[in-house]
Each structure stands twice: as C-alpha cells, then as structure tokens.
Amino acid sequence: MTTQTNTAARSFSPIFTATVTPGSVSTRDGKNGKYIVSQGATYQTEKMDAPREITLMAFGKCFDAVRGKIRKGRAVELAVQFDGGTLKAIGLPREEAPAAAEG
C-alpha cells in the first residue's frame, strides 16, 4: 500500500493585525451561512510602506463579530490571515475584542 501526499496542501499562514479599508461590500448566502465579500479592499500593517489591494472575506463566527464594522471606505482594525489570494477576517484584534461579561 502506498500513501500519496497532497502537494497542493495549504501552508501555514499566521494571523496578524491589519488596518483594512473595504472597497465594495456585499453580504452573500453560502451553503454554510452568510458571509461578507469586499472586493477592492486595501490593507496595511505597521511594517508596510504603502497599502495593498486585496479581496477581504468574513464568514462563520467572524461574520457576526465584524458585520457591523465592515463598511465601504471606512478603515477598521482586524485580525486577518491570508487564504490563497484573499484576506480572511478572523475577528477583532485581541485588545479590541469585547470583554466577557463580569459576574
């Protein structure tokens, strides 16, 4: 019996904080629920000299966390990760995440 390895397997992509300015923003229905697509979004990190253009997507648990914050032309700090040729929103950066209810 031989085992085959998947040469197209995804490589690790770290989560980082970026300032994202969405381009066009649309909410779509997918087979696993609603998601946000922002084509023509720009992102910038502290280490970058100039913003770069990319497509931003937010789905799953992240969709609920960021749906009110992603607006066309309005910059927002997000925790993101590269997913192929797109930038996948993971959620809000830890320092901006809402604190758990104290009780």
PDB file of N, CA, C and O in Angstrom, residues 10-16 80-84:
ATOM      1  N   ARG A  10      -2.462  23.281   1.917  1.00  0.00           N
ATOM      2  CA  ARG A  10      -2.271  24.670   2.338  1.00  0.00           C
ATOM      3  C   ARG A  10      -1.129  24.771   3.323  1.00  0.00           C
ATOM      4  O   ARG A  10      -0.984  23.951   4.221  1.00  0.00           O
ATOM      5  N   SER A  11      -0.352  25.796   3.162  1.00  0.00           N
ATOM      6  CA  SER A  11       0.732  26.038   4.096  1.00  0.00           C
ATOM      7  C   SER A  11       0.219  26.928   5.223  1.00  0.00           C
ATOM      8  O   SER A  11      -0.807  27.587   5.104  1.00  0.00           O
ATOM      9  N   PHE A  12       0.945  26.946   6.307  1.00  0.00           N
ATOM     10  CA  PHE A  12       0.568  27.748   7.466  1.00  0.00           C
ATOM     11  C   PHE A  12       0.599  29.231   7.130  1.00  0.00           C
ATOM     12  O   PHE A  12       1.527  29.718   6.490  1.00  0.00           O
ATOM     13  N   SER A  13      -0.416  29.954   7.569  1.00  0.00           N
ATOM     14  CA  SER A  13      -0.468  31.398   7.384  1.00  0.00           C
ATOM     15  C   SER A  13      -0.780  32.028   8.735  1.00  0.00           C
ATOM     16  O   SER A  13      -1.836  31.765   9.309  1.00  0.00           O
ATOM     17  N   PRO A  14       0.129  32.825   9.273  1.00  0.00           N
ATOM     18  CA  PRO A  14      -0.104  33.397  10.603  1.00  0.00           C
ATOM     19  C   PRO A  14      -1.228  34.430  10.607  1.00  0.00           C
ATOM     20  O   PRO A  14      -1.530  35.052   9.596  1.00  0.00           O
ATOM     21  N   ILE A  15      -1.807  34.606  11.771  1.00  0.00           N
ATOM     22  CA  ILE A  15      -2.828  35.637  11.974  1.00  0.00           C
ATOM     23  C   ILE A  15      -2.103  36.919  12.377  1.00  0.00           C
ATOM     24  O   ILE A  15      -1.192  36.890  13.188  1.00  0.00           O
ATOM     25  N   PHE A  16      -2.493  38.027  11.760  1.00  0.00           N
ATOM     26  CA  PHE A  16      -1.863  39.305  12.072  1.00  0.00           C
ATOM     27  C   PHE A  16      -2.913  40.400  12.082  1.00  0.00           C
ATOM     28  O   PHE A  16      -4.028  40.215  11.612  1.00  0.00           O
ATOM     29  N   VAL A  80      -6.493  39.265  10.781  1.00  0.00           N
ATOM     30  CA  VAL A  80      -6.687  38.660   9.465  1.00  0.00           C
ATOM     31  C   VAL A  80      -5.641  37.582   9.200  1.00  0.00           C
ATOM     32  O   VAL A  80      -4.662  37.445   9.930  1.00  0.00           O
ATOM     33  N   GLN A  81      -5.874  36.853   8.112  1.00  0.00           N
ATOM     34  CA  GLN A  81      -4.983  35.777   7.713  1.00  0.00           C
ATOM     35  C   GLN A  81      -5.106  35.625   6.201  1.00  0.00           C
ATOM     36  O   GLN A  81      -6.190  35.768   5.647  1.00  0.00           O
ATOM     37  N   PHE A  82      -3.995  35.334   5.535  1.00  0.00           N
ATOM     38  CA  PHE A  82      -4.057  35.087   4.100  1.00  0.00           C
ATOM     39  C   PHE A  82      -4.684  33.722   3.855  1.00  0.00           C
ATOM     40  O   PHE A  82      -4.378  32.753   4.545  1.00  0.00           O
ATOM     41  N   ASP A  83      -5.574  33.666   2.891  1.00  0.00           N
ATOM     42  CA  ASP A  83      -6.213  32.409   2.496  1.00  0.00           C
ATOM     43  C   ASP A  83      -6.176  32.371   0.977  1.00  0.00           C
ATOM     44  O   ASP A  83      -7.088  32.851   0.310  1.00  0.00           O
ATOM     45  N   GLY A  84      -5.089  31.857   0.432  1.00  0.00           N
ATOM     46  CA  GLY A  84      -4.903  31.891  -1.011  1.00  0.00           C
ATOM     47  C   GLY A  84      -4.673  33.329  -1.442  1.00  0.00           C
ATOM     48  O   GLY A  84      -3.850  34.027  -0.877  1.00  0.00           O
TER      49      GLY A  84
END
